[in-house]
């Protein structure tokens, strides 16, 4: 949602800025400039990346605009502590019921590896490889937008050159040459705007979301391996709360205290 708000503020700022500078907003209506910038950027991306990667573009754009909903670290810690309590009281095999109801495929996979009794080093290797594979896919997705942000401003210059060539063809007509020069710079404006307000920021958003997801998965790995080793729930809780900020830690501890009071009441 923050991406949508940011784009709206950018559009409002540019529109208001043009009005304050005395430029007409009608100048932005230039189909040729939109075709050169957005059509040219799409063409460049299609040349640069295989279609198997390009087809993820709409999905990645949706993730960047609406932001992927991930469980908080505090929620994940609570789930891992609950698993540790069950494993402590009933044994590792008792986690099978939780695994069958688990919606997170990564967490589910980790629990299944533990239940099946694989060696701890093998479990850690498999889960870390999974995180590395996810990171690689996310990097590729962000790179598409990074490259789009690189191509768009250059295509804006190309659009300006095309516009100036058109203006030279009308050099004897003052009205037409003025319109052609204005249209030429609209292409430059669109190229810079799309590159540095849309594509590069979206690439950065995807990188930030990827890092957040990786941190969450590393927390899961740490917790799952600790459960496998038979660490106590209280010790696991202390171990995993280092992943959350001091402010979040205070909130988490307050929730734990409230639950304890509810049980004892």
PDB file of C-alpha atoms in Angstrom:
ATOM      1  CA  UNK A   1       0.000   0.000   0.000  1.00  0.00           C
ATOM      2  CA  UNK A   2       2.908   2.379   0.717  1.00  0.00           C
ATOM      3  CA  UNK A   3       3.996   2.000  -2.943  1.00  0.00           C
ATOM      4  CA  UNK A   4       0.589   3.117  -4.205  1.00  0.00           C
ATOM      5  CA  UNK A   5       0.589   6.109  -1.840  1.00  0.00           C
ATOM      6  CA  UNK A   6       4.114   7.031  -2.941  1.00  0.00           C
ATOM      7  CA  UNK A   7       3.196   6.913  -6.644  1.00  0.00           C
ATOM      8  CA  UNK A   8       0.089   9.039  -6.050  1.00  0.00           C
ATOM      9  CA  UNK A   9       2.157  11.637  -4.158  1.00  0.00           C
ATOM     10  CA  UNK A  10       4.710  11.649  -7.000  1.00  0.00           C
ATOM     11  CA  UNK A  11       1.990  12.206  -9.621  1.00  0.00           C
ATOM     12  CA  UNK A  12       0.408  14.959  -7.547  1.00  0.00           C
ATOM     13  CA  UNK A  13       3.770  16.649  -6.940  1.00  0.00           C
ATOM     14  CA  UNK A  14       4.728  16.636 -10.624  1.00  0.00           C
ATOM     15  CA  UNK A  15       1.281  17.809 -11.736  1.00  0.00           C
ATOM     16  CA  UNK A  16       1.172  20.597  -9.163  1.00  0.00           C
ATOM     17  CA  UNK A  17       4.771  21.512  -9.957  1.00  0.00           C
ATOM     18  CA  UNK A  18       3.932  21.871 -13.653  1.00  0.00           C
ATOM     19  CA  UNK A  19       0.971  24.095 -12.850  1.00  0.00           C
ATOM     20  CA  UNK A  20       3.084  26.280 -10.533  1.00  0.00           C
ATOM     21  CA  UNK A  21       5.703  26.588 -13.262  1.00  0.00           C
ATOM     22  CA  UNK A  22       3.032  27.693 -15.728  1.00  0.00           C
ATOM     23  CA  UNK A  23       3.052  24.511 -17.838  1.00  0.00           C
ATOM     24  CA  UNK A  24      -0.204  23.006 -19.061  1.00  0.00           C
ATOM     25  CA  UNK A  25      -1.154  19.527 -17.838  1.00  0.00           C
ATOM     26  CA  UNK A  26      -2.537  18.917 -21.329  1.00  0.00           C
ATOM     27  CA  UNK A  27       1.083  18.656 -22.483  1.00  0.00           C
ATOM     28  CA  UNK A  28       1.272  15.292 -20.687  1.00  0.00           C
ATOM     29  CA  UNK A  29      -1.174  13.865 -23.218  1.00  0.00           C
ATOM     30  CA  UNK A  30       1.333  12.576 -25.737  1.00  0.00           C
ATOM     31  CA  UNK A  31       0.611   9.031 -26.960  1.00  0.00           C
ATOM     32  CA  UNK A  32       3.872   8.849 -28.922  1.00  0.00           C
ATOM     33  CA  UNK A  33       5.939   9.552 -25.791  1.00  0.00           C
ATOM     34  CA  UNK A  34       4.090   6.873 -23.781  1.00  0.00           C
ATOM     35  CA  UNK A  35       4.586   4.395 -26.604  1.00  0.00           C
ATOM     36  CA  UNK A  36       8.322   5.105 -26.860  1.00  0.00           C
ATOM     37  CA  UNK A  37       8.959   4.937 -23.098  1.00  0.00           C
ATOM     38  CA  UNK A  38       6.719   2.097 -21.943  1.00  0.00           C
ATOM     39  CA  UNK A  39       6.713   0.134 -25.185  1.00  0.00           C
ATOM     40  CA  UNK A  40      10.471   0.550 -25.519  1.00  0.00           C
ATOM     41  CA  UNK A  41      11.070  -0.486 -21.892  1.00  0.00           C
ATOM     42  CA  UNK A  42       8.911  -3.593 -22.360  1.00  0.00           C
ATOM     43  CA  UNK A  43      10.799  -4.463 -25.530  1.00  0.00           C
ATOM     44  CA  UNK A  44      14.187  -4.027 -23.830  1.00  0.00           C
ATOM     45  CA  UNK A  45      13.129  -6.229 -20.919  1.00  0.00           C
ATOM     46  CA  UNK A  46      11.903  -8.933 -23.298  1.00  0.00           C
ATOM     47  CA  UNK A  47      15.282  -8.886 -25.031  1.00  0.00           C
ATOM     48  CA  UNK A  48      17.193  -8.965 -21.737  1.00  0.00           C
ATOM     49  CA  UNK A  49      15.317 -11.759 -19.912  1.00  0.00           C
ATOM     50  CA  UNK A  50      13.855 -15.153 -20.880  1.00  0.00           C
ATOM     51  CA  UNK A  51      10.069 -15.300 -21.039  1.00  0.00           C
ATOM     52  CA  UNK A  52       9.982 -17.803 -18.138  1.00  0.00           C
ATOM     53  CA  UNK A  53      11.190 -14.971 -15.895  1.00  0.00           C
ATOM     54  CA  UNK A  54       9.277 -12.139 -17.592  1.00  0.00           C
ATOM     55  CA  UNK A  55       5.908 -13.853 -17.012  1.00  0.00           C
ATOM     56  CA  UNK A  56       6.415 -13.311 -13.260  1.00  0.00           C
ATOM     57  CA  UNK A  57       6.266  -9.522 -13.818  1.00  0.00           C
ATOM     58  CA  UNK A  58       2.528  -9.066 -12.973  1.00  0.00           C
ATOM     59  CA  UNK A  59       2.869 -11.187  -9.827  1.00  0.00           C
ATOM     60  CA  UNK A  60       5.965  -9.263  -8.690  1.00  0.00           C
ATOM     61  CA  UNK A  61       4.256  -5.944  -9.377  1.00  0.00           C
ATOM     62  CA  UNK A  62       1.278  -7.022  -7.263  1.00  0.00           C
ATOM     63  CA  UNK A  63       3.591  -8.075  -4.408  1.00  0.00           C
ATOM     64  CA  UNK A  64       5.391  -4.722  -4.513  1.00  0.00           C
ATOM     65  CA  UNK A  65       2.186  -2.686  -4.610  1.00  0.00           C
ATOM     66  CA  UNK A  66       0.145  -4.573  -2.033  1.00  0.00           C
ATOM     67  CA  UNK A  67       3.081  -6.050  -0.043  1.00  0.00           C
ATOM     68  CA  UNK A  68       3.226  -9.740   0.772  1.00  0.00           C
ATOM     69  CA  UNK A  69       1.521 -10.656   4.014  1.00  0.00           C
ATOM     70  CA  UNK A  70       3.977 -12.574   6.148  1.00  0.00           C
ATOM     71  CA  UNK A  71       3.505 -13.687   9.766  1.00  0.00           C
ATOM     72  CA  UNK A  72       5.361 -11.497  12.222  1.00  0.00           C
ATOM     73  CA  UNK A  73       8.506 -12.795  13.902  1.00  0.00           C
ATOM     74  CA  UNK A  74       6.698 -12.739  17.242  1.00  0.00           C
ATOM     75  CA  UNK A  75       3.932 -14.972  15.824  1.00  0.00           C
ATOM     76  CA  UNK A  76       6.532 -17.346  14.417  1.00  0.00           C
ATOM     77  CA  UNK A  77       8.329 -17.530  17.765  1.00  0.00           C
ATOM     78  CA  UNK A  78       5.044 -18.359  19.498  1.00  0.00           C
ATOM     79  CA  UNK A  79       4.420 -21.182  17.016  1.00  0.00           C
ATOM     80  CA  UNK A  80       7.928 -22.605  17.461  1.00  0.00           C
ATOM     81  CA  UNK A  81       7.659 -22.438  21.259  1.00  0.00           C
ATOM     82  CA  UNK A  82       4.301 -24.249  21.052  1.00  0.00           C
ATOM     83  CA  UNK A  83       5.952 -26.960  18.920  1.00  0.00           C
ATOM     84  CA  UNK A  84       8.785 -27.222  21.460  1.00  0.00           C
ATOM     85  CA  UNK A  85       6.261 -27.722  24.278  1.00  0.00           C
ATOM     86  CA  UNK A  86       4.505 -30.526  22.387  1.00  0.00           C
ATOM     87  CA  UNK A  87       7.803 -32.208  21.453  1.00  0.00           C
ATOM     88  CA  UNK A  88       8.969 -31.948  25.085  1.00  0.00           C
ATOM     89  CA  UNK A  89       5.817 -33.499  26.517  1.00  0.00           C
ATOM     90  CA  UNK A  90       4.774 -36.000  23.844  1.00  0.00           C
ATOM     91  CA  UNK A  91       7.855 -36.515  21.684  1.00  0.00           C
ATOM     92  CA  UNK A  92       8.892 -35.418  18.187  1.00  0.00           C
ATOM     93  CA  UNK A  93       6.318 -37.658  16.453  1.00  0.00           C
ATOM     94  CA  UNK A  94       3.527 -35.688  18.126  1.00  0.00           C
ATOM     95  CA  UNK A  95       4.404 -32.795  15.787  1.00  0.00           C
ATOM     96  CA  UNK A  96       2.915 -34.736  12.876  1.00  0.00           C
ATOM     97  CA  UNK A  97      -0.560 -33.343  13.527  1.00  0.00           C
ATOM     98  CA  UNK A  98       0.764 -29.754  13.468  1.00  0.00           C
ATOM     99  CA  UNK A  99       2.689 -30.510  10.277  1.00  0.00           C
ATOM    100  CA  UNK A 100      -0.429 -31.815   8.506  1.00  0.00           C
ATOM    101  CA  UNK A 101      -2.316 -28.579   9.340  1.00  0.00           C
ATOM    102  CA  UNK A 102       0.597 -26.243   8.536  1.00  0.00           C
ATOM    103  CA  UNK A 103      -0.047 -23.826   5.645  1.00  0.00           C
ATOM    104  CA  UNK A 104       3.513 -22.468   5.420  1.00  0.00           C
ATOM    105  CA  UNK A 105       5.324 -24.882   3.041  1.00  0.00           C
ATOM    106  CA  UNK A 106       8.772 -24.026   4.438  1.00  0.00           C
ATOM    107  CA  UNK A 107       7.753 -24.615   8.070  1.00  0.00           C
ATOM    108  CA  UNK A 108       5.895 -27.770   7.018  1.00  0.00           C
ATOM    109  CA  UNK A 109       8.968 -29.103   5.224  1.00  0.00           C
ATOM    110  CA  UNK A 110      11.151 -28.464   8.264  1.00  0.00           C
ATOM    111  CA  UNK A 111       8.746 -30.281  10.573  1.00  0.00           C
ATOM    112  CA  UNK A 112       8.500 -33.240   8.179  1.00  0.00           C
ATOM    113  CA  UNK A 113      12.293 -33.565   8.038  1.00  0.00           C
ATOM    114  CA  UNK A 114      12.434 -33.577  11.835  1.00  0.00           C
ATOM    115  CA  UNK A 115       9.585 -36.092  12.192  1.00  0.00           C
ATOM    116  CA  UNK A 116      11.197 -38.402   9.612  1.00  0.00           C
ATOM    117  CA  UNK A 117      14.325 -38.462  11.771  1.00  0.00           C
ATOM    118  CA  UNK A 118      16.881 -37.126   9.301  1.00  0.00           C
ATOM    119  CA  UNK A 119      20.315 -36.138  10.559  1.00  0.00           C
ATOM    120  CA  UNK A 120      20.376 -32.588  11.953  1.00  0.00           C
ATOM    121  CA  UNK A 121      23.207 -31.526   9.629  1.00  0.00           C
ATOM    122  CA  UNK A 122      21.185 -32.746   6.633  1.00  0.00           C
ATOM    123  CA  UNK A 123      18.058 -30.883   7.818  1.00  0.00           C
ATOM    124  CA  UNK A 124      20.022 -27.663   8.226  1.00  0.00           C
ATOM    125  CA  UNK A 125      21.611 -28.062   4.798  1.00  0.00           C
ATOM    126  CA  UNK A 126      18.276 -28.700   3.063  1.00  0.00           C
ATOM    127  CA  UNK A 127      16.554 -25.722   4.694  1.00  0.00           C
ATOM    128  CA  UNK A 128      19.477 -23.368   4.034  1.00  0.00           C
ATOM    129  CA  UNK A 129      19.568 -24.501   0.406  1.00  0.00           C
ATOM    130  CA  UNK A 130      15.859 -23.705   0.218  1.00  0.00           C
ATOM    131  CA  UNK A 131      16.499 -20.184   1.543  1.00  0.00           C
ATOM    132  CA  UNK A 132      19.340 -19.717  -0.982  1.00  0.00           C
ATOM    133  CA  UNK A 133      17.049 -20.819  -3.844  1.00  0.00           C
ATOM    134  CA  UNK A 134      14.342 -18.386  -2.708  1.00  0.00           C
ATOM    135  CA  UNK A 135      16.909 -15.589  -2.502  1.00  0.00           C
ATOM    136  CA  UNK A 136      18.081 -16.312  -6.065  1.00  0.00           C
ATOM    137  CA  UNK A 137      14.510 -16.206  -7.417  1.00  0.00           C
ATOM    138  CA  UNK A 138      13.830 -12.936  -5.609  1.00  0.00           C
ATOM    139  CA  UNK A 139      17.053 -11.401  -6.949  1.00  0.00           C
ATOM    140  CA  UNK A 140      16.005 -12.246 -10.489  1.00  0.00           C
ATOM    141  CA  UNK A 141      12.592 -10.647  -9.956  1.00  0.00           C
ATOM    142  CA  UNK A 142      14.101  -7.450  -8.520  1.00  0.00           C
ATOM    143  CA  UNK A 143      16.657  -7.342 -11.363  1.00  0.00           C
ATOM    144  CA  UNK A 144      13.864  -7.116 -13.955  1.00  0.00           C
ATOM    145  CA  UNK A 145      12.649  -3.862 -12.361  1.00  0.00           C
ATOM    146  CA  UNK A 146      16.193  -2.581 -11.829  1.00  0.00           C
ATOM    147  CA  UNK A 147      16.939  -3.044 -15.536  1.00  0.00           C
ATOM    148  CA  UNK A 148      13.628  -1.391 -16.478  1.00  0.00           C
ATOM    149  CA  UNK A 149      14.692   1.583 -14.351  1.00  0.00           C
ATOM    150  CA  UNK A 150      17.996   1.702 -16.232  1.00  0.00           C
ATOM    151  CA  UNK A 151      16.445   1.519 -19.707  1.00  0.00           C
ATOM    152  CA  UNK A 152      13.550   3.980 -19.226  1.00  0.00           C
ATOM    153  CA  UNK A 153      15.556   7.229 -18.740  1.00  0.00           C
ATOM    154  CA  UNK A 154      17.735   6.385 -21.761  1.00  0.00           C
ATOM    155  CA  UNK A 155      14.618   5.771 -23.824  1.00  0.00           C
ATOM    156  CA  UNK A 156      13.445   9.190 -22.619  1.00  0.00           C
ATOM    157  CA  UNK A 157      16.500  10.705 -24.287  1.00  0.00           C
ATOM    158  CA  UNK A 158      15.692   8.688 -27.421  1.00  0.00           C
ATOM    159  CA  UNK A 159      12.142  10.055 -27.334  1.00  0.00           C
ATOM    160  CA  UNK A 160      13.487  13.580 -26.991  1.00  0.00           C
ATOM    161  CA  UNK A 161      15.750  13.087 -30.016  1.00  0.00           C
ATOM    162  CA  UNK A 162      12.820  11.770 -32.073  1.00  0.00           C
ATOM    163  CA  UNK A 163      10.759  14.788 -31.002  1.00  0.00           C
ATOM    164  CA  UNK A 164      13.522  17.210 -31.939  1.00  0.00           C
ATOM    165  CA  UNK A 165      13.895  15.539 -35.345  1.00  0.00           C
ATOM    166  CA  UNK A 166      10.154  16.061 -35.857  1.00  0.00           C
ATOM    167  CA  UNK A 167      10.488  19.710 -34.781  1.00  0.00           C
ATOM    168  CA  UNK A 168      13.231  20.300 -37.359  1.00  0.00           C
ATOM    169  CA  UNK A 169      10.826  19.077 -40.023  1.00  0.00           C
ATOM    170  CA  UNK A 170       8.488  21.905 -39.028  1.00  0.00           C
ATOM    171  CA  UNK A 171      11.144  24.564 -38.546  1.00  0.00           C
ATOM    172  CA  UNK A 172       9.262  27.115 -40.646  1.00  0.00           C
ATOM    173  CA  UNK A 173       6.038  26.710 -38.591  1.00  0.00           C
ATOM    174  CA  UNK A 174       6.490  28.382 -35.196  1.00  0.00           C
ATOM    175  CA  UNK A 175       3.365  26.794 -33.652  1.00  0.00           C
ATOM    176  CA  UNK A 176       4.286  23.277 -34.756  1.00  0.00           C
ATOM    177  CA  UNK A 177       7.937  23.554 -33.749  1.00  0.00           C
ATOM    178  CA  UNK A 178       6.910  24.707 -30.254  1.00  0.00           C
ATOM    179  CA  UNK A 179       4.522  21.775 -29.903  1.00  0.00           C
ATOM    180  CA  UNK A 180       7.156  19.306 -31.175  1.00  0.00           C
ATOM    181  CA  UNK A 181       9.810  20.548 -28.734  1.00  0.00           C
ATOM    182  CA  UNK A 182       7.322  20.321 -25.854  1.00  0.00           C
ATOM    183  CA  UNK A 183       6.426  16.756 -26.852  1.00  0.00           C
ATOM    184  CA  UNK A 184      10.122  15.856 -27.052  1.00  0.00           C
ATOM    185  CA  UNK A 185      10.725  16.837 -23.456  1.00  0.00           C
ATOM    186  CA  UNK A 186       7.581  15.027 -22.291  1.00  0.00           C
ATOM    187  CA  UNK A 187       9.278  11.796 -23.405  1.00  0.00           C
ATOM    188  CA  UNK A 188      12.302  12.691 -21.274  1.00  0.00           C
ATOM    189  CA  UNK A 189      10.025  13.465 -18.320  1.00  0.00           C
ATOM    190  CA  UNK A 190       8.225  10.118 -18.665  1.00  0.00           C
ATOM    191  CA  UNK A 191      11.516   8.222 -18.961  1.00  0.00           C
ATOM    192  CA  UNK A 192      12.994   9.764 -15.820  1.00  0.00           C
ATOM    193  CA  UNK A 193       9.719   9.488 -13.896  1.00  0.00           C
ATOM    194  CA  UNK A 194       9.116   5.830 -14.727  1.00  0.00           C
ATOM    195  CA  UNK A 195      12.767   4.927 -14.106  1.00  0.00           C
ATOM    196  CA  UNK A 196      13.314   6.677 -10.786  1.00  0.00           C
ATOM    197  CA  UNK A 197       9.804   6.828  -9.318  1.00  0.00           C
ATOM    198  CA  UNK A 198       8.453   3.475 -10.504  1.00  0.00           C
ATOM    199  CA  UNK A 199      10.956   0.819 -11.565  1.00  0.00           C
ATOM    200  CA  UNK A 200      13.965   1.453  -9.309  1.00  0.00           C
ATOM    201  CA  UNK A 201      11.848   1.970  -6.151  1.00  0.00           C
ATOM    202  CA  UNK A 202       9.811  -1.167  -6.912  1.00  0.00           C
ATOM    203  CA  UNK A 203      13.062  -3.134  -7.296  1.00  0.00           C
ATOM    204  CA  UNK A 204      14.189  -1.809  -3.913  1.00  0.00           C
ATOM    205  CA  UNK A 205      10.832  -2.756  -2.344  1.00  0.00           C
ATOM    206  CA  UNK A 206      11.152  -6.308  -3.652  1.00  0.00           C
ATOM    207  CA  UNK A 207      14.684  -6.559  -2.214  1.00  0.00           C
ATOM    208  CA  UNK A 208      13.464  -5.352   1.196  1.00  0.00           C
ATOM    209  CA  UNK A 209      10.544  -7.805   1.198  1.00  0.00           C
ATOM    210  CA  UNK A 210      12.915 -10.610   0.182  1.00  0.00           C
ATOM    211  CA  UNK A 211      15.278  -9.790   3.036  1.00  0.00           C
ATOM    212  CA  UNK A 212      12.370  -9.743   5.485  1.00  0.00           C
ATOM    213  CA  UNK A 213      11.224 -13.187   4.307  1.00  0.00           C
ATOM    214  CA  UNK A 214      14.759 -14.587   4.523  1.00  0.00           C
ATOM    215  CA  UNK A 215      15.133 -13.330   8.100  1.00  0.00           C
ATOM    216  CA  UNK A 216      11.854 -15.044   8.999  1.00  0.00           C
ATOM    217  CA  UNK A 217      12.991 -18.322   7.460  1.00  0.00           C
ATOM    218  CA  UNK A 218      16.360 -18.197   9.238  1.00  0.00           C
ATOM    219  CA  UNK A 219      14.442 -17.729  12.489  1.00  0.00           C
ATOM    220  CA  UNK A 220      12.386 -20.832  11.621  1.00  0.00           C
ATOM    221  CA  UNK A 221      15.533 -22.851  10.888  1.00  0.00           C
ATOM    222  CA  UNK A 222      17.100 -21.824  14.188  1.00  0.00           C
ATOM    223  CA  UNK A 223      13.929 -22.750  16.055  1.00  0.00           C
ATOM    224  CA  UNK A 224      13.339 -26.055  14.274  1.00  0.00           C
ATOM    225  CA  UNK A 225      16.912 -27.223  14.846  1.00  0.00           C
ATOM    226  CA  UNK A 226      16.649 -26.261  18.516  1.00  0.00           C
ATOM    227  CA  UNK A 227      13.432 -28.320  18.816  1.00  0.00           C
ATOM    228  CA  UNK A 228      15.212 -31.255  17.199  1.00  0.00           C
ATOM    229  CA  UNK A 229      17.971 -30.955  19.804  1.00  0.00           C
ATOM    230  CA  UNK A 230      15.373 -31.067  22.577  1.00  0.00           C
ATOM    231  CA  UNK A 231      15.896 -27.554  23.934  1.00  0.00           C
ATOM    232  CA  UNK A 232      13.331 -26.474  26.527  1.00  0.00           C
ATOM    233  CA  UNK A 233      10.515 -24.110  25.436  1.00  0.00           C
ATOM    234  CA  UNK A 234      11.671 -21.352  27.803  1.00  0.00           C
ATOM    235  CA  UNK A 235      15.247 -21.569  26.526  1.00  0.00           C
ATOM    236  CA  UNK A 236      14.014 -21.576  22.933  1.00  0.00           C
ATOM    237  CA  UNK A 237      11.952 -18.484  23.610  1.00  0.00           C
ATOM    238  CA  UNK A 238      14.978 -16.637  25.006  1.00  0.00           C
ATOM    239  CA  UNK A 239      17.075 -17.808  22.072  1.00  0.00           C
ATOM    240  CA  UNK A 240      14.622 -16.648  19.389  1.00  0.00           C
ATOM    241  CA  UNK A 241      13.627 -13.287  20.858  1.00  0.00           C
ATOM    242  CA  UNK A 242      17.043 -11.966  19.768  1.00  0.00           C
ATOM    243  CA  UNK A 243      15.539 -11.872  16.252  1.00  0.00           C
ATOM    244  CA  UNK A 244      13.043  -9.162  17.197  1.00  0.00           C
ATOM    245  CA  UNK A 245      13.660  -5.535  18.144  1.00  0.00           C
ATOM    246  CA  UNK A 246      13.613  -4.443  21.825  1.00  0.00           C
ATOM    247  CA  UNK A 247      10.258  -2.732  21.261  1.00  0.00           C
ATOM    248  CA  UNK A 248       8.730  -5.871  19.734  1.00  0.00           C
ATOM    249  CA  UNK A 249      10.283  -7.939  22.529  1.00  0.00           C
ATOM    250  CA  UNK A 250       8.480  -5.888  25.168  1.00  0.00           C
ATOM    251  CA  UNK A 251       5.154  -6.376  23.360  1.00  0.00           C
ATOM    252  CA  UNK A 252       5.830 -10.102  22.999  1.00  0.00           C
ATOM    253  CA  UNK A 253       6.645 -10.474  26.711  1.00  0.00           C
ATOM    254  CA  UNK A 254       3.501  -8.544  27.646  1.00  0.00           C
ATOM    255  CA  UNK A 255       1.378 -10.942  25.567  1.00  0.00           C
ATOM    256  CA  UNK A 256       3.029 -13.923  27.244  1.00  0.00           C
ATOM    257  CA  UNK A 257       2.322 -12.463  30.675  1.00  0.00           C
ATOM    258  CA  UNK A 258      -1.334 -11.864  29.716  1.00  0.00           C
ATOM    259  CA  UNK A 259      -1.672 -15.500  28.625  1.00  0.00           C
ATOM    260  CA  UNK A 260      -0.148 -16.712  31.894  1.00  0.00           C
ATOM    261  CA  UNK A 261      -2.572 -14.539  33.899  1.00  0.00           C
ATOM    262  CA  UNK A 262      -5.504 -15.895  31.873  1.00  0.00           C
ATOM    263  CA  UNK A 263      -4.457 -19.479  32.618  1.00  0.00           C
ATOM    264  CA  UNK A 264      -3.989 -18.845  36.338  1.00  0.00           C
ATOM    265  CA  UNK A 265      -7.173 -16.792  36.699  1.00  0.00           C
TER     266      UNK A 265
END
